[in-house]
Amino acid sequence: MKYARQTQEALDRLDQSLARLRGLIKRGENAEAIRFMERGDLKDRFEELQNIITISSTGTLGARGASNTKPL
């Protein structure tokens, strides 16, 4: 459940950033739009979502490469 909630929140923030980018482009603020994509919130939001996905796909291996199958 936590993964799904984190992913949905990250997707929502990415969607908000895309809406802001659309507004910049629509107003003809192309230089600002490029900065927003390369160094701004859009880049940060994409990286955040990418990190969540990467962490979730690492599997169930612990720090030493051993499976975490035993109860604590």
Tab-separated table of N, CA, C and O in Angstrom:
chain	number	residue	atom	x	y	z
A	1	MET	N	0.804	-1.193	0.000
A	1	MET	CA	0.000	0.000	0.000
A	1	MET	C	0.856	1.269	0.000
A	1	MET	O	0.520	2.221	-0.668
A	2	LYS	N	1.945	1.259	0.758
A	2	LYS	CA	2.778	2.456	0.844
A	2	LYS	C	3.385	2.796	-0.518
A	2	LYS	O	3.432	3.963	-0.898
A	3	TYR	N	3.823	1.781	-1.252
A	3	TYR	CA	4.405	2.005	-2.578
A	3	TYR	C	3.376	2.647	-3.500
A	3	TYR	O	3.677	3.599	-4.212
A	4	ALA	N	2.165	2.121	-3.483
A	4	ALA	CA	1.112	2.657	-4.354
A	4	ALA	C	0.813	4.111	-4.011
A	4	ALA	O	0.646	4.951	-4.903
A	5	ARG	N	0.760	4.440	-2.729
A	5	ARG	CA	0.485	5.816	-2.307
A	5	ARG	C	1.630	6.745	-2.702
A	5	ARG	O	1.403	7.830	-3.245
A	6	GLN	N	2.867	6.314	-2.472
A	6	GLN	CA	4.025	7.129	-2.846
A	6	GLN	C	4.072	7.352	-4.358
A	6	GLN	O	4.350	8.463	-4.820
A	7	THR	N	3.794	6.304	-5.103
A	7	THR	CA	3.814	6.414	-6.553
A	7	THR	C	2.727	7.359	-7.037
A	7	THR	O	2.981	8.217	-7.897
A	8	GLN	N	1.522	7.239	-6.484
A	8	GLN	CA	0.433	8.114	-6.902
A	8	GLN	C	0.723	9.570	-6.563
A	8	GLN	O	0.459	10.471	-7.360
A	9	GLU	N	1.290	9.817	-5.382
A	9	GLU	CA	1.646	11.186	-5.005
A	9	GLU	C	2.710	11.760	-5.939
A	9	GLU	O	2.628	12.917	-6.347
A	10	ALA	N	3.691	10.934	-6.295
A	10	ALA	CA	4.738	11.387	-7.225
A	10	ALA	C	4.148	11.660	-8.606
A	10	ALA	O	4.517	12.647	-9.263
A	11	LEU	N	3.226	10.818	-9.049
A	11	LEU	CA	2.567	11.039	-10.334
A	11	LEU	C	1.736	12.323	-10.318
A	11	LEU	O	1.710	13.068	-11.302
A	12	ASP	N	1.070	12.586	-9.203
A	12	ASP	CA	0.284	13.818	-9.078
A	12	ASP	C	1.179	15.052	-9.160
A	12	ASP	O	0.838	16.027	-9.829
A	13	ARG	N	2.327	15.001	-8.477
A	13	ARG	CA	3.260	16.138	-8.529
A	13	ARG	C	3.831	16.306	-9.942
A	13	ARG	O	3.987	17.439	-10.425
A	14	LEU	N	4.117	15.200	-10.610
A	14	LEU	CA	4.596	15.266	-11.992
A	14	LEU	C	3.524	15.877	-12.896
A	14	LEU	O	3.828	16.720	-13.750
A	15	ASP	N	2.285	15.493	-12.689
A	15	ASP	CA	1.182	16.038	-13.479
A	15	ASP	C	1.052	17.551	-13.275
A	15	ASP	O	0.838	18.296	-14.236
A	16	GLN	N	1.214	18.006	-12.040
A	16	GLN	CA	1.166	19.444	-11.765
A	16	GLN	C	2.307	20.172	-12.471
A	16	GLN	O	2.123	21.265	-13.024
A	17	SER	N	3.475	19.578	-12.471
A	17	SER	CA	4.619	20.188	-13.152
A	17	SER	C	4.407	20.228	-14.659
A	17	SER	O	4.769	21.206	-15.324
A	18	LEU	N	3.819	19.173	-15.208
A	18	LEU	CA	3.522	19.170	-16.643
A	18	LEU	C	2.497	20.244	-16.999
A	18	LEU	O	2.599	20.878	-18.051
A	19	ALA	N	1.531	20.470	-16.117
A	19	ALA	CA	0.545	21.527	-16.357
A	19	ALA	C	1.219	22.896	-16.338
A	19	ALA	O	0.897	23.769	-17.158
A	20	ARG	N	2.164	23.063	-15.415
A	20	ARG	CA	2.905	24.330	-15.371
A	20	ARG	C	3.731	24.514	-16.646
A	20	ARG	O	3.786	25.611	-17.212
A	21	LEU	N	4.370	23.447	-17.099
A	21	LEU	CA	5.146	23.501	-18.341
A	21	LEU	C	4.252	23.872	-19.516
A	21	LEU	O	4.620	24.705	-20.347
A	22	ARG	N	3.078	23.283	-19.578
A	22	ARG	CA	2.131	23.604	-20.646
A	22	ARG	C	1.786	25.088	-20.627
A	22	ARG	O	1.735	25.732	-21.678
A	23	GLY	N	1.578	25.637	-19.429
A	23	GLY	CA	1.283	27.062	-19.316
A	23	GLY	C	2.426	27.930	-19.808
A	23	GLY	O	2.197	28.942	-20.495
A	24	LEU	N	3.646	27.557	-19.471
A	24	LEU	CA	4.809	28.314	-19.938
A	24	LEU	C	4.891	28.306	-21.460
A	24	LEU	O	5.123	29.337	-22.091
A	25	ILE	N	4.687	27.144	-22.044
A	25	ILE	CA	4.762	27.021	-23.502
A	25	ILE	C	3.623	27.802	-24.152
A	25	ILE	O	3.818	28.497	-25.152
A	26	LYS	N	2.444	27.690	-23.591
A	26	LYS	CA	1.271	28.373	-24.149
A	26	LYS	C	1.450	29.892	-24.154
A	26	LYS	O	1.002	30.574	-25.071
A	27	ARG	N	2.129	30.410	-23.119
A	27	ARG	CA	2.386	31.857	-23.038
A	27	ARG	C	3.594	32.283	-23.862
A	27	ARG	O	3.952	33.457	-23.891
A	28	GLY	N	4.269	31.334	-24.488
A	28	GLY	CA	5.420	31.646	-25.324
A	28	GLY	C	6.708	31.853	-24.541
A	28	GLY	O	7.678	32.382	-25.073
A	29	GLU	N	6.738	31.422	-23.305
A	29	GLU	CA	7.934	31.564	-22.465
A	29	GLU	C	8.826	30.339	-22.653
A	29	GLU	O	9.047	29.549	-21.738
A	30	ASN	N	9.352	30.215	-23.864
A	30	ASN	CA	10.093	29.002	-24.227
A	30	ASN	C	11.406	28.852	-23.470
A	30	ASN	O	11.776	27.737	-23.082
A	31	ALA	N	12.119	29.935	-23.264
A	31	ALA	CA	13.387	29.845	-22.526
A	31	ALA	C	13.134	29.388	-21.092
A	31	ALA	O	13.860	28.536	-20.567
A	32	GLU	N	12.099	29.935	-20.471
A	32	GLU	CA	11.748	29.530	-19.105
A	32	GLU	C	11.285	28.070	-19.092
A	32	GLU	O	11.605	27.325	-18.164
A	33	ALA	N	10.569	27.656	-20.111
A	33	ALA	CA	10.106	26.268	-20.194
A	33	ALA	C	11.289	25.308	-20.287
A	33	ALA	O	11.296	24.254	-19.647
A	34	ILE	N	12.282	25.677	-21.067
A	34	ILE	CA	13.468	24.826	-21.194
A	34	ILE	C	14.206	24.730	-19.860
A	34	ILE	O	14.613	23.647	-19.444
A	35	ARG	N	14.360	25.863	-19.172
A	35	ARG	CA	14.992	25.837	-17.841
A	35	ARG	C	14.189	24.972	-16.877
A	35	ARG	O	14.751	24.228	-16.076
A	36	PHE	N	12.884	25.083	-16.940
A	36	PHE	CA	11.993	24.304	-16.078
A	36	PHE	C	12.177	22.807	-16.314
A	36	PHE	O	12.154	22.018	-15.377
A	37	MET	N	12.374	22.423	-17.572
A	37	MET	CA	12.565	21.007	-17.897
A	37	MET	C	13.957	20.518	-17.523
A	37	MET	O	14.123	19.399	-17.047
A	38	GLU	N	14.971	21.336	-17.764
A	38	GLU	CA	16.353	20.882	-17.572
A	38	GLU	C	16.866	21.027	-16.143
A	38	GLU	O	17.675	20.217	-15.691
A	39	ARG	N	16.411	22.063	-15.425
A	39	ARG	CA	16.950	22.311	-14.087
A	39	ARG	C	15.880	22.589	-13.047
A	39	ARG	O	16.200	22.793	-11.885
A	40	GLY	N	14.634	22.587	-13.430
A	40	GLY	CA	13.566	22.991	-12.527
A	40	GLY	C	12.795	21.834	-11.932
A	40	GLY	O	13.255	20.690	-11.867
A	41	ASP	N	11.566	22.171	-11.534
A	41	ASP	CA	10.701	21.207	-10.862
A	41	ASP	C	10.386	19.981	-11.706
A	41	ASP	O	10.267	18.883	-11.167
A	42	LEU	N	10.230	20.161	-13.006
A	42	LEU	CA	9.883	19.013	-13.843
A	42	LEU	C	10.973	17.950	-13.775
A	42	LEU	O	10.690	16.761	-13.615
A	43	LYS	N	12.212	18.368	-13.851
A	43	LYS	CA	13.339	17.429	-13.746
A	43	LYS	C	13.327	16.745	-12.378
A	43	LYS	O	13.484	15.528	-12.275
A	44	ASP	N	13.098	17.527	-11.322
A	44	ASP	CA	13.066	16.974	-9.965
A	44	ASP	C	11.934	15.964	-9.793
A	44	ASP	O	12.120	14.910	-9.187
A	45	ARG	N	10.760	16.289	-10.309
A	45	ARG	CA	9.604	15.391	-10.185
A	45	ARG	C	9.832	14.090	-10.938
A	45	ARG	O	9.474	13.015	-10.464
A	46	PHE	N	10.417	14.193	-12.129
A	46	PHE	CA	10.701	12.992	-12.906
A	46	PHE	C	11.715	12.112	-12.171
A	46	PHE	O	11.545	10.895	-12.092
A	47	GLU	N	12.759	12.720	-11.636
A	47	GLU	CA	13.780	11.958	-10.904
A	47	GLU	C	13.193	11.301	-9.665
A	47	GLU	O	13.542	10.168	-9.333
A	48	GLU	N	12.294	12.007	-8.986
A	48	GLU	CA	11.645	11.448	-7.799
A	48	GLU	C	10.864	10.187	-8.163
A	48	GLU	O	10.991	9.152	-7.503
A	49	LEU	N	10.082	10.261	-9.212
A	49	LEU	CA	9.307	9.104	-9.656
A	49	LEU	C	10.229	7.979	-10.122
A	49	LEU	O	10.009	6.808	-9.803
A	50	GLN	N	11.276	8.336	-10.827
A	50	GLN	CA	12.245	7.339	-11.295
A	50	GLN	C	12.905	6.626	-10.114
A	50	GLN	O	13.090	5.408	-10.139
A	51	ASN	N	13.239	7.348	-9.066
A	51	ASN	CA	13.845	6.743	-7.877
A	51	ASN	C	12.889	5.787	-7.184
A	51	ASN	O	13.295	4.711	-6.732
A	52	ILE	N	11.622	6.161	-7.074
A	52	ILE	CA	10.634	5.276	-6.454
A	52	ILE	C	10.537	3.973	-7.232
A	52	ILE	O	10.534	2.883	-6.656
A	53	ILE	N	10.501	4.067	-8.550
A	53	ILE	CA	10.392	2.876	-9.386
A	53	ILE	C	11.658	2.031	-9.290
A	53	ILE	O	11.592	0.805	-9.167
A	54	THR	N	12.818	2.672	-9.300
A	54	THR	CA	14.084	1.935	-9.212
A	54	THR	C	14.192	1.191	-7.887
A	54	THR	O	14.562	0.010	-7.865
A	55	ILE	N	13.853	1.852	-6.799
A	55	ILE	CA	13.933	1.218	-5.481
A	55	ILE	C	12.982	0.036	-5.391
A	55	ILE	O	13.314	-1.007	-4.843
A	56	SER	N	11.799	0.172	-5.972
A	56	SER	CA	10.817	-0.911	-5.894
A	56	SER	C	11.222	-2.119	-6.729
A	56	SER	O	10.765	-3.220	-6.476
A	57	SER	N	12.060	-1.909	-7.730
A	57	SER	CA	12.424	-3.021	-8.608
A	57	SER	C	13.735	-3.687	-8.222
A	57	SER	O	14.204	-4.565	-8.933
A	58	THR	N	14.328	-3.295	-7.095
A	58	THR	CA	15.594	-3.906	-6.681
A	58	THR	C	15.401	-5.289	-6.094
A	58	THR	O	16.360	-6.007	-5.873
A	59	GLY	N	14.172	-5.669	-5.821
A	59	GLY	CA	13.911	-7.001	-5.299
A	59	GLY	C	13.909	-7.018	-3.786
A	59	GLY	O	13.881	-5.994	-3.126
A	60	THR	N	13.976	-8.213	-3.234
A	60	THR	CA	13.899	-8.386	-1.786
A	60	THR	C	15.250	-8.711	-1.179
A	60	THR	O	15.317	-9.328	-0.124
A	61	LEU	N	16.324	-8.324	-1.830
A	61	LEU	CA	17.650	-8.614	-1.296
A	61	LEU	C	18.049	-7.546	-0.290
A	61	LEU	O	17.782	-6.365	-0.477
A	62	GLY	N	18.700	-7.980	0.746
A	62	GLY	CA	19.177	-7.065	1.767
A	62	GLY	C	20.502	-6.434	1.377
A	62	GLY	O	20.990	-6.595	0.254
A	63	ALA	N	21.114	-5.746	2.317
A	63	ALA	CA	22.349	-5.023	2.044
A	63	ALA	C	23.486	-5.953	1.648
A	63	ALA	O	24.357	-5.576	0.882
A	64	ARG	N	23.487	-7.179	2.152
A	64	ARG	CA	24.561	-8.132	1.840
A	64	ARG	C	24.212	-9.036	0.670
A	64	ARG	O	24.950	-9.961	0.359
A	65	GLY	N	23.075	-8.796	0.031
A	65	GLY	CA	22.679	-9.628	-1.091
A	65	GLY	C	21.921	-10.873	-0.689
A	65	GLY	O	21.615	-11.703	-1.524
A	66	ALA	N	21.633	-11.014	0.600
A	66	ALA	CA	20.890	-12.170	1.079
A	66	ALA	C	19.397	-11.847	1.055
A	66	ALA	O	18.993	-10.725	1.304
A	67	SER	N	18.598	-12.859	0.776
A	67	SER	CA	17.144	-12.652	0.752
A	67	SER	C	16.621	-12.349	2.137
A	67	SER	O	17.053	-12.941	3.127
A	68	ASN	N	15.683	-11.438	2.196
A	68	ASN	CA	15.044	-11.080	3.468
A	68	ASN	C	13.783	-11.907	3.626
A	68	ASN	O	12.679	-11.434	3.488
A	69	THR	N	13.952	-13.180	3.914
A	69	THR	CA	12.802	-14.072	4.019
A	69	THR	C	12.498	-14.492	5.452
A	69	THR	O	11.453	-15.036	5.728
A	70	LYS	N	13.398	-14.220	6.393
A	70	LYS	CA	13.193	-14.601	7.774
A	70	LYS	C	12.494	-13.490	8.534
A	70	LYS	O	12.733	-12.318	8.294
A	71	PRO	N	11.628	-13.851	9.488
A	71	PRO	CA	11.060	-12.803	10.340
A	71	PRO	C	12.125	-12.245	11.282
A	71	PRO	O	13.074	-12.941	11.622
A	72	LEU	N	11.961	-11.002	11.654
A	72	LEU	CA	12.949	-10.385	12.553
A	72	LEU	C	12.843	-10.890	13.947
A	72	LEU	O	11.915	-11.225	14.488
